Coordinates of C-alpha atoms in Angstrom, one line a residue:
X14 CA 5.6 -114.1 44.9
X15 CA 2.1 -113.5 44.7
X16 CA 0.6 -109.9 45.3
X17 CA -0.9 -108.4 48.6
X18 CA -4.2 -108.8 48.3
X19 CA -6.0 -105.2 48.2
X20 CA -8.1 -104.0 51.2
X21 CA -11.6 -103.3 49.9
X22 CA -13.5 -102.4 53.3
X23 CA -13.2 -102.9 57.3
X24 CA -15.8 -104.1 60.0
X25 CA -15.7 -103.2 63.6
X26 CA -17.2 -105.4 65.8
X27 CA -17.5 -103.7 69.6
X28 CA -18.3 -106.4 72.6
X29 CA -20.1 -105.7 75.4
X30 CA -18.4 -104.8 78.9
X31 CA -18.2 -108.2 80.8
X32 CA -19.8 -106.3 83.7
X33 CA -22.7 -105.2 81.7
X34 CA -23.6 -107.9 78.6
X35 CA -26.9 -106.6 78.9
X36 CA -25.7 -104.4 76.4
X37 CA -25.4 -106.1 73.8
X38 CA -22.7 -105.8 70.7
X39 CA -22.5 -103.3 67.9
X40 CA -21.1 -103.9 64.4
X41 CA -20.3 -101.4 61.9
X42 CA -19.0 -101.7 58.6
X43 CA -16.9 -99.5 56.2
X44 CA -16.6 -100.0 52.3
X45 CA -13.5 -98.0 51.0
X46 CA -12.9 -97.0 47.0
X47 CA -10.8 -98.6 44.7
X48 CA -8.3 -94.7 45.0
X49 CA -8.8 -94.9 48.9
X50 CA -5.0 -96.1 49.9
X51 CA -5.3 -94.2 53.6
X52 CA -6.1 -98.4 55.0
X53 CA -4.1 -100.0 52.0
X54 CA -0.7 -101.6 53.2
X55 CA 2.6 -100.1 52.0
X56 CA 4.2 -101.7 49.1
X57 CA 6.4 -104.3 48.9
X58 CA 10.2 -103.3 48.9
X59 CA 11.6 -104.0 45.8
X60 CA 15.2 -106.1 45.6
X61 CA 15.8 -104.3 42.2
X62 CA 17.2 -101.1 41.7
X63 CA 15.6 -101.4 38.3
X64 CA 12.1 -102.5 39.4
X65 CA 9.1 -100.4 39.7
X66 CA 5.7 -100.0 41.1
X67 CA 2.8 -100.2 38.6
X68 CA 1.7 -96.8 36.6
X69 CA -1.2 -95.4 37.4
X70 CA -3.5 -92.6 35.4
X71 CA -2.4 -88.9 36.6
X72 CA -5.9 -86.8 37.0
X73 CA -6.3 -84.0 34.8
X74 CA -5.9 -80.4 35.8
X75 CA -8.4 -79.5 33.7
X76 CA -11.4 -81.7 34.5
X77 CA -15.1 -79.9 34.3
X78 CA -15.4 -80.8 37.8
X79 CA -12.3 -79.1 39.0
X80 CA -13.3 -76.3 36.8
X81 CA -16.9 -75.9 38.7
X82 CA -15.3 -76.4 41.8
X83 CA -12.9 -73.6 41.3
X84 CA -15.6 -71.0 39.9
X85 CA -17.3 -72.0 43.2
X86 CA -14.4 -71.5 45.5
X87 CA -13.7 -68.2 43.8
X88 CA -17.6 -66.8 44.5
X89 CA -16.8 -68.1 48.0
X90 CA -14.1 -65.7 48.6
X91 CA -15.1 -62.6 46.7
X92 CA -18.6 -62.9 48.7
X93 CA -16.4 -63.5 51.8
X94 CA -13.9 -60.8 50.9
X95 CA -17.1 -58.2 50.3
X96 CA -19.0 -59.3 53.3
X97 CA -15.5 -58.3 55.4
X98 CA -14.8 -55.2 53.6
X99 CA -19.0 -53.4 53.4
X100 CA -20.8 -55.6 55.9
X101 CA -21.6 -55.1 59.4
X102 CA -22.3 -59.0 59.9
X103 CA -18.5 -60.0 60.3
X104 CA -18.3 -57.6 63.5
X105 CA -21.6 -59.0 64.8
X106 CA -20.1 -62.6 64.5
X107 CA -17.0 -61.0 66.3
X108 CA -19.1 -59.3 69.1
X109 CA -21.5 -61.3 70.1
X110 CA -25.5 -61.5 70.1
X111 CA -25.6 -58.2 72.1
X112 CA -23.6 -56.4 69.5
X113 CA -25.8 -57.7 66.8
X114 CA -28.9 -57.3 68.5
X115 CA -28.1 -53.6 68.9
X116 CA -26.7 -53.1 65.4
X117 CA -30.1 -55.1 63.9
X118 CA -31.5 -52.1 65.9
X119 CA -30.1 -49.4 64.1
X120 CA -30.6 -51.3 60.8
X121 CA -30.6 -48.2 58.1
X122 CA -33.6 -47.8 55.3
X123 CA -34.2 -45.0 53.2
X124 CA -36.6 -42.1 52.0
X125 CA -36.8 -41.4 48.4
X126 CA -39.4 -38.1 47.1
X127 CA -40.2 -37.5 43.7
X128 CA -39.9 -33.8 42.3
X129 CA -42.4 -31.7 40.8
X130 CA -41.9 -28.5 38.3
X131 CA -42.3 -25.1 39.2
X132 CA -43.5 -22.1 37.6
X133 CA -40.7 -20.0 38.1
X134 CA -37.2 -20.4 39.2
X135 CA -35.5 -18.5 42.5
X136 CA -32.6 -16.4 42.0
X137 CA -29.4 -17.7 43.9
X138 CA -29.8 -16.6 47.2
X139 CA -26.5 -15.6 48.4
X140 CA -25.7 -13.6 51.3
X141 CA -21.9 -12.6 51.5
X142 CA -19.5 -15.3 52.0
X143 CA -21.5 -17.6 54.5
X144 CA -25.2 -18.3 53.9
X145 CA -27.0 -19.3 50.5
X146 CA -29.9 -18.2 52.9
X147 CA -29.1 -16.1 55.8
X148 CA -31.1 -15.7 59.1
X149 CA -32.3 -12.6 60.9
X150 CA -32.0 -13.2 64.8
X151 CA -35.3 -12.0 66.6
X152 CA -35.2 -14.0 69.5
X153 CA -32.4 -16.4 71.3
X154 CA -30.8 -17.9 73.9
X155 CA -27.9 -19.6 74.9
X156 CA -28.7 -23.4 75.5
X157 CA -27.2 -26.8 75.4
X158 CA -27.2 -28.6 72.4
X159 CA -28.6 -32.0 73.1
X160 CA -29.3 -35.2 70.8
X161 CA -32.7 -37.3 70.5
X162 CA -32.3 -40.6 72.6
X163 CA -32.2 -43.0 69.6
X164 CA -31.7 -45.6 71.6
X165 CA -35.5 -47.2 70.3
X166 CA -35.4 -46.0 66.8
X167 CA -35.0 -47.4 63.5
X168 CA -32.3 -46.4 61.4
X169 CA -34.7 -45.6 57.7
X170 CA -34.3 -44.1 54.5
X171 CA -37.0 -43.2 52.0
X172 CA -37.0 -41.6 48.3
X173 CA -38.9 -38.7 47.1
X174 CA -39.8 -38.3 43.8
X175 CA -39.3 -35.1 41.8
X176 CA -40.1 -33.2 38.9
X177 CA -39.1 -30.1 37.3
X178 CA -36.8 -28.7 34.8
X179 CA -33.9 -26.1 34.8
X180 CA -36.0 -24.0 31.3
X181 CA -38.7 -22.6 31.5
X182 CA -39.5 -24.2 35.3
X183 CA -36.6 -23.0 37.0
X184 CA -37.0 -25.1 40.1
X185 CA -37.1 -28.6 41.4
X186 CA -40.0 -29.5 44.1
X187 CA -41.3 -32.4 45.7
X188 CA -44.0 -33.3 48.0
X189 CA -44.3 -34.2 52.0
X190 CA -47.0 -34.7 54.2
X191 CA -47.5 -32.8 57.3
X192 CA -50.3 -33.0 60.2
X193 CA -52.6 -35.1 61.9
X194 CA -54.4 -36.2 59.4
X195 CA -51.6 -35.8 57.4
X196 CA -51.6 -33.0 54.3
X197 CA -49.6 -32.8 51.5
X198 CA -47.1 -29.8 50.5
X199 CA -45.3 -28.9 48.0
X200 CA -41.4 -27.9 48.4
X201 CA -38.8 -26.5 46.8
X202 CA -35.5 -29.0 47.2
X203 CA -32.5 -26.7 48.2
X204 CA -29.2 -28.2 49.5
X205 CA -28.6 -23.9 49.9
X206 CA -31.2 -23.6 53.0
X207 CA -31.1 -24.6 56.7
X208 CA -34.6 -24.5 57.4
X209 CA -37.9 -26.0 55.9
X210 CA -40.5 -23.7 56.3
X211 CA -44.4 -23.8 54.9
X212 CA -46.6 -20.8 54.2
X213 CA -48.6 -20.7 57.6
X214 CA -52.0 -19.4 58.4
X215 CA -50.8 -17.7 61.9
X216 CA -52.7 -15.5 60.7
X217 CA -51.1 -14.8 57.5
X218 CA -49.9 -11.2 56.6
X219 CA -48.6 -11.8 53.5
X220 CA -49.1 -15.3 51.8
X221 CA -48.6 -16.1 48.1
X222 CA -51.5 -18.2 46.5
X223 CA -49.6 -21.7 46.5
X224 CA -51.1 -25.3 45.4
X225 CA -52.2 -26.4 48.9
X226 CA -54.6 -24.4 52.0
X227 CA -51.8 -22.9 54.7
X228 CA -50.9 -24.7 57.1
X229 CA -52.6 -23.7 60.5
X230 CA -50.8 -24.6 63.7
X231 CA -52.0 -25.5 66.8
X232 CA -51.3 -23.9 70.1
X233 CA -48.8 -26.7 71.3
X234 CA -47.2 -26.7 68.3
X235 CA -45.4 -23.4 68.9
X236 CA -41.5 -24.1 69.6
X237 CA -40.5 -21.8 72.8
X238 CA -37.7 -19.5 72.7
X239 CA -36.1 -22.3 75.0
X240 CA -35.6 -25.3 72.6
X241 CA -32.7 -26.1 71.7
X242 CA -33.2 -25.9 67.8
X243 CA -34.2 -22.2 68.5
X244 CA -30.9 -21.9 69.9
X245 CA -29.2 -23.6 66.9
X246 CA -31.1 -21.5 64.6
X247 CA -31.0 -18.0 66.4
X248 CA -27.8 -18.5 69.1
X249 CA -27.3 -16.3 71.7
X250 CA -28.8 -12.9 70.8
X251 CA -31.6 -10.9 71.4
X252 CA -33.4 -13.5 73.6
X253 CA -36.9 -12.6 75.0
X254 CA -37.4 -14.1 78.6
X255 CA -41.0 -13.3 78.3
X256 CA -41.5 -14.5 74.5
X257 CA -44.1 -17.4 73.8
X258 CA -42.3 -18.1 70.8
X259 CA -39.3 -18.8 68.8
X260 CA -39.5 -15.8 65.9
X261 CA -37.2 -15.6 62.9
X262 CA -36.8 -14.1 59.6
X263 CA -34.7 -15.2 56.3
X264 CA -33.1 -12.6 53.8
X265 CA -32.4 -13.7 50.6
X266 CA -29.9 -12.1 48.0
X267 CA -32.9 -10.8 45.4
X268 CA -34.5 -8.8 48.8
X269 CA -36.7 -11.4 48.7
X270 CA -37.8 -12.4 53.0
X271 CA -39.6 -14.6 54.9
X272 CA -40.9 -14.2 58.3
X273 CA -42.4 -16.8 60.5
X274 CA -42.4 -18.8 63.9
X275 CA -40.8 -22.3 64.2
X276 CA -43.2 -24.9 64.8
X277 CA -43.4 -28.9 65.6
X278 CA -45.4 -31.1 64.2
X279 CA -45.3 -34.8 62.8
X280 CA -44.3 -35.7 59.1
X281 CA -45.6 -38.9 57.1
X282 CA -42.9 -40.9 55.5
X283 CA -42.9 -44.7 53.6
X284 CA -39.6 -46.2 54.0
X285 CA -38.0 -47.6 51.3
X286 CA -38.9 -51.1 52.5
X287 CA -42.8 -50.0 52.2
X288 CA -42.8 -49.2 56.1
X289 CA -44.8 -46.0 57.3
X290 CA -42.9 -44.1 59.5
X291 CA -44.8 -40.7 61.7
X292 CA -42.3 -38.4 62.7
X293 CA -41.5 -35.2 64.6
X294 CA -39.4 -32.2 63.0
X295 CA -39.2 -28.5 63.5
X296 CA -39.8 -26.2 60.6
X297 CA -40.7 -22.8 60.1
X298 CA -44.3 -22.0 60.1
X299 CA -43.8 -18.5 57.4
X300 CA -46.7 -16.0 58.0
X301 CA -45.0 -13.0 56.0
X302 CA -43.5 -13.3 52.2
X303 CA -41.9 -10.6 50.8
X304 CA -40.5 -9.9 47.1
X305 CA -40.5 -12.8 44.7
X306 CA -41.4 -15.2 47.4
X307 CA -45.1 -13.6 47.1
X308 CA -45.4 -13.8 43.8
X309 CA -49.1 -15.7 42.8
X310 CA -49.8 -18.0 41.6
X311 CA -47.0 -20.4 43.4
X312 CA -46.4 -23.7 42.5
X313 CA -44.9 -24.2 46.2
X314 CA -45.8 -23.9 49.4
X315 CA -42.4 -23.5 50.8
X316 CA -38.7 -24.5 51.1
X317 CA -37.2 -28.1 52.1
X318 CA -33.9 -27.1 53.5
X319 CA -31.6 -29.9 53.1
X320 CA -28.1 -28.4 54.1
X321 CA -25.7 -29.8 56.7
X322 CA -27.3 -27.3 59.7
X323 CA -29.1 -29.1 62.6
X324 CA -32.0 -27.7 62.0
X325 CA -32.5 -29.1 58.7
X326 CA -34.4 -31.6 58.0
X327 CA -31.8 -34.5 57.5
X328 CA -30.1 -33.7 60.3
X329 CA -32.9 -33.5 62.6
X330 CA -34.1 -36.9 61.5
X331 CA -30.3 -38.1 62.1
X332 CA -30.4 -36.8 65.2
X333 CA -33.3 -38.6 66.4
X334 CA -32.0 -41.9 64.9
X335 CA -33.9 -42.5 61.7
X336 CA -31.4 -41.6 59.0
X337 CA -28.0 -41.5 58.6
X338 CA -27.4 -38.2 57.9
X339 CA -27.0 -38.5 53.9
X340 CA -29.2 -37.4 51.3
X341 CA -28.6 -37.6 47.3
X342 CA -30.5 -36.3 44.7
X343 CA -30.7 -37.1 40.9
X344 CA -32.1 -34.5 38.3
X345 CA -32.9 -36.0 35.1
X346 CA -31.3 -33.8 32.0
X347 CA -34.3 -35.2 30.0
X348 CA -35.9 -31.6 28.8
X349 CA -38.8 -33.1 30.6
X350 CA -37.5 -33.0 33.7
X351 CA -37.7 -34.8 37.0
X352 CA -35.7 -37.2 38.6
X353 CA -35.8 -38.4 42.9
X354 CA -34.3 -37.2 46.5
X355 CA -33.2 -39.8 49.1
X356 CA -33.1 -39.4 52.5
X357 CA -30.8 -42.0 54.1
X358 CA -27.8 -44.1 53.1
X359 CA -30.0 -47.0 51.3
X360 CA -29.7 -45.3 47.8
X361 CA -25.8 -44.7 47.8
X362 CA -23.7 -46.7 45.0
X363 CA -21.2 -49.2 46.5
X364 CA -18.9 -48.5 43.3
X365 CA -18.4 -45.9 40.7
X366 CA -18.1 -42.9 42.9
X367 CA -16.5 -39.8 42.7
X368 CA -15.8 -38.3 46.1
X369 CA -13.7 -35.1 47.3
X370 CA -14.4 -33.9 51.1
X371 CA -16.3 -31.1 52.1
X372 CA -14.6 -27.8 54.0
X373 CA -15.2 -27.7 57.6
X374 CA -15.5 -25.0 59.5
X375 CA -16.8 -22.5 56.5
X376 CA -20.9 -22.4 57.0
X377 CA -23.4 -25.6 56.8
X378 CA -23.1 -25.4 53.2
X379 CA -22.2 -28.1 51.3
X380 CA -18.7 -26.7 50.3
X381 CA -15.9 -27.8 48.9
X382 CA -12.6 -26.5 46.3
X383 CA -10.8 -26.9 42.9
X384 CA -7.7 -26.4 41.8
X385 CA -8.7 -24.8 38.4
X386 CA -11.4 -24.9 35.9
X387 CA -11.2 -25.6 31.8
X388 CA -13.3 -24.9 29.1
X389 CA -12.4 -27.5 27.0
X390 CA -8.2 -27.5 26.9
X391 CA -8.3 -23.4 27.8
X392 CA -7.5 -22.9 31.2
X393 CA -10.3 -20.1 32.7
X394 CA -7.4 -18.7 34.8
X395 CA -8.5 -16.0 37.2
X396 CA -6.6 -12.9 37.5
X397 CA -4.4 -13.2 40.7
X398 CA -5.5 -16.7 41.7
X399 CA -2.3 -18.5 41.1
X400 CA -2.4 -21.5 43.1
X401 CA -4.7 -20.4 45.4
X402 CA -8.3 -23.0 45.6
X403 CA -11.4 -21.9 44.1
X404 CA -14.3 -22.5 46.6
X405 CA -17.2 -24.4 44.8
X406 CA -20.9 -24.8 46.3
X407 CA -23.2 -27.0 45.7
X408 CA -26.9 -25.6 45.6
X409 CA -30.0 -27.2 44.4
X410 CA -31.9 -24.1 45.1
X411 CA -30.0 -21.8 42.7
X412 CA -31.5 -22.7 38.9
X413 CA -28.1 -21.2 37.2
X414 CA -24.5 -22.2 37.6
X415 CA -22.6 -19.3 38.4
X416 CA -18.6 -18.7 38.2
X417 CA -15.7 -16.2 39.8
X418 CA -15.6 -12.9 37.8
X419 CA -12.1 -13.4 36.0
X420 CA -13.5 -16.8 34.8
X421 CA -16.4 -16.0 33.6
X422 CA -15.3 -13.2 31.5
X423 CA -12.8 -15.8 29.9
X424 CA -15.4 -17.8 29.3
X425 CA -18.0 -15.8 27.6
X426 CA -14.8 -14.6 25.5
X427 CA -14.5 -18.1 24.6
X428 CA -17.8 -18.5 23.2
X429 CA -18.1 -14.7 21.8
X430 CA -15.4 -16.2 19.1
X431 CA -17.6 -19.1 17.9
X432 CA -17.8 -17.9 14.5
X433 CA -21.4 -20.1 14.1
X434 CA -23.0 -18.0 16.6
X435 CA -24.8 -14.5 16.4
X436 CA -25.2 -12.7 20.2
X437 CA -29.2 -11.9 20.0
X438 CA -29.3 -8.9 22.3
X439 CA -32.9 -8.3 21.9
X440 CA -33.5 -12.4 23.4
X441 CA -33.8 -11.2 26.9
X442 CA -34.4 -15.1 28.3
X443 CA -31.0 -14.8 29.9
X444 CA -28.3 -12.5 29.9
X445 CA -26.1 -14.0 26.9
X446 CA -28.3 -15.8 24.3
X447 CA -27.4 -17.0 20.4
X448 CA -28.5 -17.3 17.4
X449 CA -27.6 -19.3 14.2
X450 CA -28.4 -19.7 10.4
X451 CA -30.3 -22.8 11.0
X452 CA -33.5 -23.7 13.4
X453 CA -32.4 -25.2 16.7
X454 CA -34.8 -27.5 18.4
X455 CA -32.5 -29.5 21.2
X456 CA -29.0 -28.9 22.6
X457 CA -28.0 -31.6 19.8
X458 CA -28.4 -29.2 17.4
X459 CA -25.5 -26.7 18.6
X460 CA -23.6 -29.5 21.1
X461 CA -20.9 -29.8 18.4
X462 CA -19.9 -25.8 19.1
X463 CA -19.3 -26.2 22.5
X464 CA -16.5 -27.9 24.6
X465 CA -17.2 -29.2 27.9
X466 CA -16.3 -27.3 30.9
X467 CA -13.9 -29.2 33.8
X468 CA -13.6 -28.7 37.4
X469 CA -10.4 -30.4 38.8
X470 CA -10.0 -30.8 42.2
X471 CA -6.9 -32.7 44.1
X472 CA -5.4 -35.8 42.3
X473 CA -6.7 -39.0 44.1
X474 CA -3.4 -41.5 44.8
X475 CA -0.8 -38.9 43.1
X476 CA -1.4 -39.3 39.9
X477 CA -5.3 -39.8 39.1
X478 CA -7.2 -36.6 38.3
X479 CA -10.5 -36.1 40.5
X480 CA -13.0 -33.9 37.9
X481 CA -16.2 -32.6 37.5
X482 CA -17.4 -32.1 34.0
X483 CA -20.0 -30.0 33.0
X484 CA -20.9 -31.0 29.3
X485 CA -23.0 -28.6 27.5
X486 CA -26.2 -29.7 28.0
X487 CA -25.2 -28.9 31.5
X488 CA -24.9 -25.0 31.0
X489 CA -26.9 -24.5 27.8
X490 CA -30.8 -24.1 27.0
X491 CA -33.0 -23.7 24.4
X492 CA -35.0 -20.1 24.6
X493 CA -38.6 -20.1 23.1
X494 CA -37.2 -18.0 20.5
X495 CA -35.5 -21.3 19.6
X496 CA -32.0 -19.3 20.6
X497 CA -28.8 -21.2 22.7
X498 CA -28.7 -19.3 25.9
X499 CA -25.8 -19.3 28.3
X500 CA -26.8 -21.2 32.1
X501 CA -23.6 -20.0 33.7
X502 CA -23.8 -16.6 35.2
X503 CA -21.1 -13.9 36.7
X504 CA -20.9 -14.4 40.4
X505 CA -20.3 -10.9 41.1
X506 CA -24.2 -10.3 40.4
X507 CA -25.2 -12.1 43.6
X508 CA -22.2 -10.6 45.3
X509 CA -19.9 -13.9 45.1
X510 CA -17.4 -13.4 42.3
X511 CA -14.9 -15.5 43.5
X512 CA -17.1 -18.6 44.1
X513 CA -18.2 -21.3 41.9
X514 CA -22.0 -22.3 42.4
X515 CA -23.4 -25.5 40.7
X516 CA -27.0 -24.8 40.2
X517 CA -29.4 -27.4 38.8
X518 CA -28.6 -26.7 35.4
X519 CA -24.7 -28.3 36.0
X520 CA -26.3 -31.1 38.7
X521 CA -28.5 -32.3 35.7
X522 CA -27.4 -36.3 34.6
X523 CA -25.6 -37.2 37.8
X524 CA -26.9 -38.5 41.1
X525 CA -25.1 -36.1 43.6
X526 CA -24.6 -37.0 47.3
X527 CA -24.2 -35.3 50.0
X528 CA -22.8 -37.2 53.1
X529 CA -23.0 -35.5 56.4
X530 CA -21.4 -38.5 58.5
X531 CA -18.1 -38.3 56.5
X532 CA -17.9 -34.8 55.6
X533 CA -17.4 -35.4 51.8
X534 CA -19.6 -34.9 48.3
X535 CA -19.6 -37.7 45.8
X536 CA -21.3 -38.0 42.3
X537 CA -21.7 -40.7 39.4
X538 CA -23.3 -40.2 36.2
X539 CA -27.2 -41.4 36.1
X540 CA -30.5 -40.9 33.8
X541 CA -31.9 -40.2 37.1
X542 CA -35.3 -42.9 36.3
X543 CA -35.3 -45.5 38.7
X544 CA -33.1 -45.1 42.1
X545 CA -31.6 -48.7 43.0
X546 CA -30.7 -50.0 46.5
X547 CA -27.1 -51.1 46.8
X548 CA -27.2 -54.1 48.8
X549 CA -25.7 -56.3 46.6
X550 CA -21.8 -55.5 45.4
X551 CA -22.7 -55.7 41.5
X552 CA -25.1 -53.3 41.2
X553 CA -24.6 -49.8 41.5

């Protein structure tokens, strides 16, 4: 019987409708493969139990082909899979073109600043158990809080650089650019402080000699008692109907004040993407400096308050629909300081953070607790704590770390026993400073006597510890009598000995972020050199 012959291709011929030959006929051919069997006819039956169909080649599972192929489809669904989990553009395919229109809208950017060094370093400024930096009510009244129609803004973030070091610095500053035309200032970068203010020429009382002329307000640039972020800032007492003004006055925990007026004025940003962006904000326009604050010559010309209040800066530009209201900042722990702020969400990693959530309810401080604290495997136990959480601030405006009483002590008892180490009383750099047999010249030198300090908040999925570790370089410096000093201070000499504070010294090496939309604090380590956007999953 001779074989089916094999169907190699098919042509469709297609006559014109009798009604209509006018349009004429169509043909159209099709050429199939030698392993296309979808047209082939079905083989022939076989009369033979024993008889079978001819063998043919079985494809390899292996082939480079199917290998590049499967690499591909894998890309295909981790990109999809990522686009799902971090993008908005699956919920704009979802919603339509007005959604997406109205999300492109809000698209977020960021600010980054450089910082600057300082002459000389603030004392924490701690005012019982609420305020880093607490307010003295002049004036006030009782108003509804209202929010900036966003509706036509521009969702942006930027970066600031900064320089500065922890010894013999003390502070962290960075620059900003206020006025029309726009002048620069110099500010000190405190997570501890609700409101910015600037040394102000209204007239000036009492001014500390600072890098930059005051700044000398207008006569619209006065904020009446009546606006709502004199309301947030001085609430409901001791309003003045007849006031022209919105008057306050900071205390600070060294006695150190500031008195001033707020005022409104615009601030010159570059986004992140290179845009320029002119924008209004209220800040305190500081006529009268009293205690350290007027010491001359200043290397600032104010304070950049950065905390979660609505009248600081980052909330007031969230408010009005230019940032999401997060910042981060990354302090180099290079001895030559340094390191950027961003203002935004931009400049947050994707991957590799650690997070725990913020108190609520406590002050506008960036708060937050541990469960206990560790030098090394000793546990710094504090006298009647048991189980009960440690609170734990985070403050770029304090220079020093500074721990409950009960720990402390434990600490410094630790350290006292370090048989390498001579206490140098007459080293008066800070209060607990060493010497040793051999010159120091870095924290290198003397890193191998020292254990790291812990912070351990709640476990994360039951079973995986959530930390913060403070290795020495991150409570140790160098004196200029080439001693090892202690950077960790009792809490009870700012009036807060049951209270952890992480000053700059402890924030050094880690970009920290501080992320008002979700109420939590996060941190990865970093050299703090180049910030990085995050818009693609792999780079963090």
């Amino acid at each position: 019987m001779e074989p089916n012959p094999q169907l190699h291709g098919v042509v469709i011929i297609s006559l014109p409708p009798s009604d209509d030959p006018s349009k004429g006929k169509t043909i159209t051919a099709f050429t199939l493969s030698d392993g296309d069997s979808s047209f082939a006819p079905p083989p022939p039956t076989s009369s033979s139990p024993f008889s079978q169909s001819p063998s043919t080649p079985r494809p390899s599972l292996f082939s480079p082909k199917k290998a590049i192929y499967s690499l591909l489809a894998a890309a295909f669904i981790a990109v999809s899979l990522y686009g799902c989990l971090y993008s908005e553009l699956p919920v704009q395919l979802l919603s339509g073109s007005e959604l997406g229109d109205e999300m492109r809208k809000n698209d977020t950017k960021s600010f980054l600043l450089q910082l600057y060094p300082k002459q000389r370093g603030r004392i924490l400024r701690e005012i019982g158990d609420v305020k880093l930096a607490q307010v003295k009510v002049r004036d006030g009244i009782e108003e509804r809080k209202t929010r900036y129609d966003s509706t036509d803004l521009v969702n942006s973030s930027t970066v600031f650089p900064i320089q500065g070091n922890v010894y013999p610095d003390g502070q962290y500053y960075t620059s900003i650019f206020v006025g029309n035309p726009p002048r620069p200032y110099y500010l000190d970068v405190d997570t501890g402080s609700d409101l910015t203010w600037i040394q102000c020429d209204a007239p000036c009382t009492n001014c500390a000699k600072g890098p930059h002329p005051l700044y000398k307000p207008a006569k619209g640039k006065i904020v009446p008692p009546r606006d709502s972020l004199c309301q947030e800032l001085q609430g409901n007492q001791n309003y003045c109907a007849t006031c022209r003004q919105c008057d306050y006055e900071i205390e600070y925990a060294d006695r150190s004040s500031s008195v001033g007026v707020l005022a409104r004025d615009e601030m010159h940003l570059i986004t992140s993407d290179g845009d320029k962006e002119k924008l209004s904000f209220v800040f305190g326009c500081a006529y009268d400096q009293r205690g350290q604050l007027l010491a001359s010559p200043a290397k600032t010309d104010g304070i950049l308050g950065l905390s979660g209040a609505r009248i600081s800066l980052p909330s007031q530009l969230a408010n009005q629909g230019v940032i999401s209201n997060i910042i981060g900042h990354c302090i180099t722990s290079e001895p030559s300081g340094g390191g950027y702020l961003f203002l935004g969400d931009d400049y947050v990693p994707r991957w590799g953070v650690t997070w725990v959530s913020t108190l609520n309810g406590l002050s506008s401080l960036y708060h937050t607790s541990v469960q206990k604290m560790r030098f090394g495997n000793q546990e710094l136990s504090a006298e009647g704590q048991g189980n009960k959480l440690i609170q734990v601030i985070f403050d770029s405006g304090s220079s020093y770390t500074y721990f409950p009483h009960d720990a402390y002590t434990n600490l410094v008892s630790s350290l006292k026993s370090i048989s390498s180490l001579v206490q140098d009383d007459s080293d008066k750099t800070l209060p607990l400073c060493w010497k040793t047999d051999f010159p120091i010249s870095s924290i290198n030198d003397v890193k191998k006597y020292f254990k790291p300090v812990t912070l351990h908040f709640a476990n994360r999925w039951l079973f995986v510890p959530t930390t913060y570790v403070i290795p020495p370089e991150g409570y140790l410096i160098i004196s200029e009598k080439g001693n090892v000093c202690l950077g960790i201070f009792d809490g009870m000499d700012v009036q807060h000995g049951s209270t952890i504070i992480l000053g700059d010294i402890s924030l050094r090496g880690k970009l920290v972020i501080y992320d008002n939309e979700q109420n939590r604090i996060g941190w990865v380590q970093s050299n703090c050199i180049k910030p990085q956007k995050t818009n693609f999953p792999f780079l963090f």
